[in-house]
Short mmCIF file of N, CA and C in Angstrom, two decimals:
data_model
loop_
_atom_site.label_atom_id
_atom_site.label_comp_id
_atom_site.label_asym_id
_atom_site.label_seq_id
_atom_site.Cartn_x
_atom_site.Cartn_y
_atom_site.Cartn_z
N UNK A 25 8.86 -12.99 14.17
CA UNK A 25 7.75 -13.87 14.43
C UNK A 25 7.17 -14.37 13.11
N UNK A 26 6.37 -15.65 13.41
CA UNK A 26 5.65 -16.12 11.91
C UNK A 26 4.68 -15.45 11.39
N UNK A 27 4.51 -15.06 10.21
CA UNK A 27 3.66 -14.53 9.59
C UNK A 27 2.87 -15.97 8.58
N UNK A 28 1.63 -16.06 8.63
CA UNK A 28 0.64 -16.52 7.77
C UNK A 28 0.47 -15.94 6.77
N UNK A 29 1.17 -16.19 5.34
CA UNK A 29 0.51 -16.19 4.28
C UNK A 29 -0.08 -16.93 3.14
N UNK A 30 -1.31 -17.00 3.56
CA UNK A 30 -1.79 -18.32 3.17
C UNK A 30 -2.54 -17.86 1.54
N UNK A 31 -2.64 -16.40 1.13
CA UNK A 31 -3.25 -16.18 -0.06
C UNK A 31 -2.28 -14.76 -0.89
N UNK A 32 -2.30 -14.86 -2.07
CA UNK A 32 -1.26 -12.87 -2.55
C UNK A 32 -1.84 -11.79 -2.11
N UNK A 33 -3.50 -11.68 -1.30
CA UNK A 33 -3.83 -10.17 -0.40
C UNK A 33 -3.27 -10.71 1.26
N UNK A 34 -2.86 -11.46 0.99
CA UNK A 34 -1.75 -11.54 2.50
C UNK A 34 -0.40 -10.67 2.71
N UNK A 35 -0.07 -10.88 1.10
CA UNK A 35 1.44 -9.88 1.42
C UNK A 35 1.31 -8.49 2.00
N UNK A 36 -0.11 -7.56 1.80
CA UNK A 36 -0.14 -6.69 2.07
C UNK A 36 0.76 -5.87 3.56
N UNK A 37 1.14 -4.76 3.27
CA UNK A 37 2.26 -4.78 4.58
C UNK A 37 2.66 -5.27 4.72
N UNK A 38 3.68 -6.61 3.79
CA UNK A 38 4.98 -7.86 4.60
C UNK A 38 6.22 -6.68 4.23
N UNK A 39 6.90 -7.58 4.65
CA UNK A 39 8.06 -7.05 4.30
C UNK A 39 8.48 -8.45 3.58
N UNK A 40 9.05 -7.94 1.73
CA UNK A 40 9.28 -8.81 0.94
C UNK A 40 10.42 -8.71 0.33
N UNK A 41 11.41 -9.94 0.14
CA UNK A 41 12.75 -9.89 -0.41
C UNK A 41 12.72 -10.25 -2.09
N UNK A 42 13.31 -10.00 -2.80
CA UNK A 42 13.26 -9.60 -4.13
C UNK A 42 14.95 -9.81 -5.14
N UNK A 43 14.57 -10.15 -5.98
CA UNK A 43 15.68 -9.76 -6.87
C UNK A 43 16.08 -8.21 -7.44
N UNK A 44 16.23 -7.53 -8.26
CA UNK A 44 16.30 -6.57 -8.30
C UNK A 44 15.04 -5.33 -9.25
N UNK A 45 14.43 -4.14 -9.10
CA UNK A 45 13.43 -4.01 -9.83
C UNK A 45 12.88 -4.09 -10.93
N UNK A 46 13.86 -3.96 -11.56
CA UNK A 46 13.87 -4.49 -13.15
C UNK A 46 14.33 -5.86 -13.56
N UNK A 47 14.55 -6.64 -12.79
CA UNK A 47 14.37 -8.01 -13.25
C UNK A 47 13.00 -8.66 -14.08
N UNK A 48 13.03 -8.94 -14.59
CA UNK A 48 11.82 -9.43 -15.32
C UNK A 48 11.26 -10.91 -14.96
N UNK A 49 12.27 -11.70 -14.82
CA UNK A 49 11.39 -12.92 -14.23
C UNK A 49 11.88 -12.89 -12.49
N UNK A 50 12.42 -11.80 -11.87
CA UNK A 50 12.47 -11.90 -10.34
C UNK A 50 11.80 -10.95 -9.90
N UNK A 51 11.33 -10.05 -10.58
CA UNK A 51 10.57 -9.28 -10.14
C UNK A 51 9.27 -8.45 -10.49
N UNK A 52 9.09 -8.24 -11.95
CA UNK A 52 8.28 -7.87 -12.80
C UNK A 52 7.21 -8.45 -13.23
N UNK A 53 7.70 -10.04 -13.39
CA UNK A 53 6.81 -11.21 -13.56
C UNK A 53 5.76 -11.43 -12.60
N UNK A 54 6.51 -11.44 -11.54
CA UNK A 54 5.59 -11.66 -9.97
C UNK A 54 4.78 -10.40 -10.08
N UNK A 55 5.26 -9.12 -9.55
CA UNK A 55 4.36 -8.44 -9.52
C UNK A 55 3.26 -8.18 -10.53
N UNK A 56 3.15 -8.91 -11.87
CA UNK A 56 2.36 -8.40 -12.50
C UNK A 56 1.46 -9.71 -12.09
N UNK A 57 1.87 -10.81 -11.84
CA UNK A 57 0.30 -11.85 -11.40
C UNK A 57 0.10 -11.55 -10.31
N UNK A 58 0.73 -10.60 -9.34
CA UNK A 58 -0.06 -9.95 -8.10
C UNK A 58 -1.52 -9.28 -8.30
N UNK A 59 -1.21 -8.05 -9.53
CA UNK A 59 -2.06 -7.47 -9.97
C UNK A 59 -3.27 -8.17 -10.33
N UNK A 60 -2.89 -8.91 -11.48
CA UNK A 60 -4.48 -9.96 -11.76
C UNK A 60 -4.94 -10.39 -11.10
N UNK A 61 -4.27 -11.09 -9.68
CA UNK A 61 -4.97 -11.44 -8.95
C UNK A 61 -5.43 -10.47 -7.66
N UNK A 62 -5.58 -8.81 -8.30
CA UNK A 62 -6.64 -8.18 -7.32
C UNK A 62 -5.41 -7.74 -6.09
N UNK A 63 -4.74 -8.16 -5.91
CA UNK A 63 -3.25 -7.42 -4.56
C UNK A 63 -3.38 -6.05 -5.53
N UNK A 64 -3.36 -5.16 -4.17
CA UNK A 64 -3.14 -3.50 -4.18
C UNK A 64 -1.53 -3.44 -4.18
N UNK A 65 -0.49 -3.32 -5.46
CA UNK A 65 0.73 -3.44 -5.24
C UNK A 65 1.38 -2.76 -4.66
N UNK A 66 0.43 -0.72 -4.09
CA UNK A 66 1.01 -0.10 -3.53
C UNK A 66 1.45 -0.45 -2.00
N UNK A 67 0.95 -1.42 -1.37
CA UNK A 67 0.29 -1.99 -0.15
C UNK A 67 1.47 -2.90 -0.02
N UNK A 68 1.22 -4.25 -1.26
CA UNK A 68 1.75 -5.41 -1.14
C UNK A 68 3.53 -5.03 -1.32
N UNK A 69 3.84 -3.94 -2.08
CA UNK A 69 5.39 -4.11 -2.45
C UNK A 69 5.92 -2.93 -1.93
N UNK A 70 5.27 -2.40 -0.69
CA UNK A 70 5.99 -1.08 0.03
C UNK A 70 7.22 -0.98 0.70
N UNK A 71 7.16 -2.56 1.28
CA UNK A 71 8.52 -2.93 2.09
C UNK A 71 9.31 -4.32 1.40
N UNK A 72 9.99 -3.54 0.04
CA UNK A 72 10.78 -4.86 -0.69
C UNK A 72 12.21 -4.39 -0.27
N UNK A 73 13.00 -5.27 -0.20
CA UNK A 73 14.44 -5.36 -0.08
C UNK A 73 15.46 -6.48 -1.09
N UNK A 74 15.60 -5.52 -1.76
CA UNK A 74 16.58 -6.08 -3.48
C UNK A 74 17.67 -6.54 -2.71
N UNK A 75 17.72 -7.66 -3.41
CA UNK A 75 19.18 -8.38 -3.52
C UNK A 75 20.01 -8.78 -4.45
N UNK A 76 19.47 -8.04 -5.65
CA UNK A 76 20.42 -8.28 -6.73
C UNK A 76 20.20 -9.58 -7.36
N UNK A 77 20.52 -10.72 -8.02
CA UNK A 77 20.17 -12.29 -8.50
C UNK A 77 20.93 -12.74 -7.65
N UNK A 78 20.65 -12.76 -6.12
CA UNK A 78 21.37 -13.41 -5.11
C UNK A 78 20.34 -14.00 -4.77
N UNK A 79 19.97 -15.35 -5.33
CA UNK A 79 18.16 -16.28 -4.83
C UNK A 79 18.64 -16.83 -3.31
N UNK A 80 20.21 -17.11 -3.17
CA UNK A 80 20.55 -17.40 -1.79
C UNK A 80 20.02 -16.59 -0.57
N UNK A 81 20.27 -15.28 -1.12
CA UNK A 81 19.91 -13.88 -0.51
C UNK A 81 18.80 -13.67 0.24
N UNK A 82 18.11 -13.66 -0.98
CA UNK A 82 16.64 -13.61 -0.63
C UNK A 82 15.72 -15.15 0.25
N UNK A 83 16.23 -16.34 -0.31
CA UNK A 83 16.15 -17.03 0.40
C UNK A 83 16.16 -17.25 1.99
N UNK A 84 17.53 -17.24 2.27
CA UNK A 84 18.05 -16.55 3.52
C UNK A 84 16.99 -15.72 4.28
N UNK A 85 17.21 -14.35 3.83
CA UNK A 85 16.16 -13.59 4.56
C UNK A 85 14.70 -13.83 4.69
N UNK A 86 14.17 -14.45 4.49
CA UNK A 86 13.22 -15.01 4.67
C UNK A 86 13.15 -16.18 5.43
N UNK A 87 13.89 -17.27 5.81
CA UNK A 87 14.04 -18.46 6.49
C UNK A 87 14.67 -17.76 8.28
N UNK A 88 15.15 -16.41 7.77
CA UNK A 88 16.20 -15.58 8.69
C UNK A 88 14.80 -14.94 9.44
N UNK A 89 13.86 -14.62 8.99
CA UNK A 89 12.41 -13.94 9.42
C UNK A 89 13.03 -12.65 9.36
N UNK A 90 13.79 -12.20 8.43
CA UNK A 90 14.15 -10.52 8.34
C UNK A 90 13.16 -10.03 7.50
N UNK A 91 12.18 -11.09 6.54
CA UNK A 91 11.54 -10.84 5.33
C UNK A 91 10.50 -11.79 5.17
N UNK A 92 9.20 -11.48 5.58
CA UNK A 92 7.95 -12.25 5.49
C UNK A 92 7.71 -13.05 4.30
N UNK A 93 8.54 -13.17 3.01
CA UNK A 93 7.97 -13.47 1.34
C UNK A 93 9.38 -13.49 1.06
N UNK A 94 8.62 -14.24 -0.39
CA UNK A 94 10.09 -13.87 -1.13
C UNK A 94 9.73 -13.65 -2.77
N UNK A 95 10.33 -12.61 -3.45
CA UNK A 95 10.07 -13.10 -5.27
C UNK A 95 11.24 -13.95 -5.39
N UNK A 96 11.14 -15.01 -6.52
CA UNK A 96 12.18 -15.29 -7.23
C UNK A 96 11.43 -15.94 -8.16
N UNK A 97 12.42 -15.81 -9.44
CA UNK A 97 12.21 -16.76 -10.79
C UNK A 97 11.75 -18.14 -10.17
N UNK A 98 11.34 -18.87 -10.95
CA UNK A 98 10.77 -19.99 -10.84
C UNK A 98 11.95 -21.39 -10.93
N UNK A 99 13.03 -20.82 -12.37
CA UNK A 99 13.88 -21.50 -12.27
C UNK A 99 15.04 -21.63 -10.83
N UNK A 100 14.62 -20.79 -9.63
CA UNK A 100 15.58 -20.58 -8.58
C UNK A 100 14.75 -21.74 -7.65
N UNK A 101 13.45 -21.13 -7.82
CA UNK A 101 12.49 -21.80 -6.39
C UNK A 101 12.78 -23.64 -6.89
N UNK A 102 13.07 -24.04 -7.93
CA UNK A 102 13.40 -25.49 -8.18
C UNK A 102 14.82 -25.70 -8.01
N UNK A 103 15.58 -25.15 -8.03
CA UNK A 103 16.47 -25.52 -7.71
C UNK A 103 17.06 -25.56 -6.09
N UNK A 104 15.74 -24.12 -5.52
CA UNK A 104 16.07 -24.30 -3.99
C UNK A 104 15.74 -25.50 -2.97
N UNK A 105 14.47 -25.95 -4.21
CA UNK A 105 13.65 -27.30 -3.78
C UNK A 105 14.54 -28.56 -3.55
N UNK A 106 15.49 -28.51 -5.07
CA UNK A 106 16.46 -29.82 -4.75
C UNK A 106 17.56 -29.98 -4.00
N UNK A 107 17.80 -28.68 -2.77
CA UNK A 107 19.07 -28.68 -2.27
C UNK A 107 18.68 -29.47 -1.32
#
């Protein structure tokens, strides 16, 4: 079903698809402007599911509704824009 997330204390409890944890701009990056902006990350990133630098992946699962969110680099989300 659709989930509304209309602000980053929305993710709380989603279930979110991801690059892998130590990625730095797929995953590290994001979660750290979660933080500044006040998201409880224990909350917001309880239910992530890594996909490795598969932006298809994560894409997917999310359009799939297996995964409420998605991280990815910035350079992915433009290129997902121009397909």
């Amino acid at each position: 079903s659709y989930v509304s997330i209309r602000d980053p204390v929305d993710l709380a409890h989603r279930r979110i698809a991801a690059f892998f944890p130590s990625s730095f701009p797929g995953f590290q990056v994001p979660e750290r402007d979660l933080l500044k902006r006040g998201v409880q990350i224990d909350q917001a990133l309880s239910h992530v599911t890594f996909f490795g630098q598969d932006a298809e992946k994560v894409v997917q699962s999310v359009l799939s509704g297996h995964d409420d969110a998605g991280m990815l680099p910035e350079k992915n989300i433009n290129l997902s824009q121009n397909d």
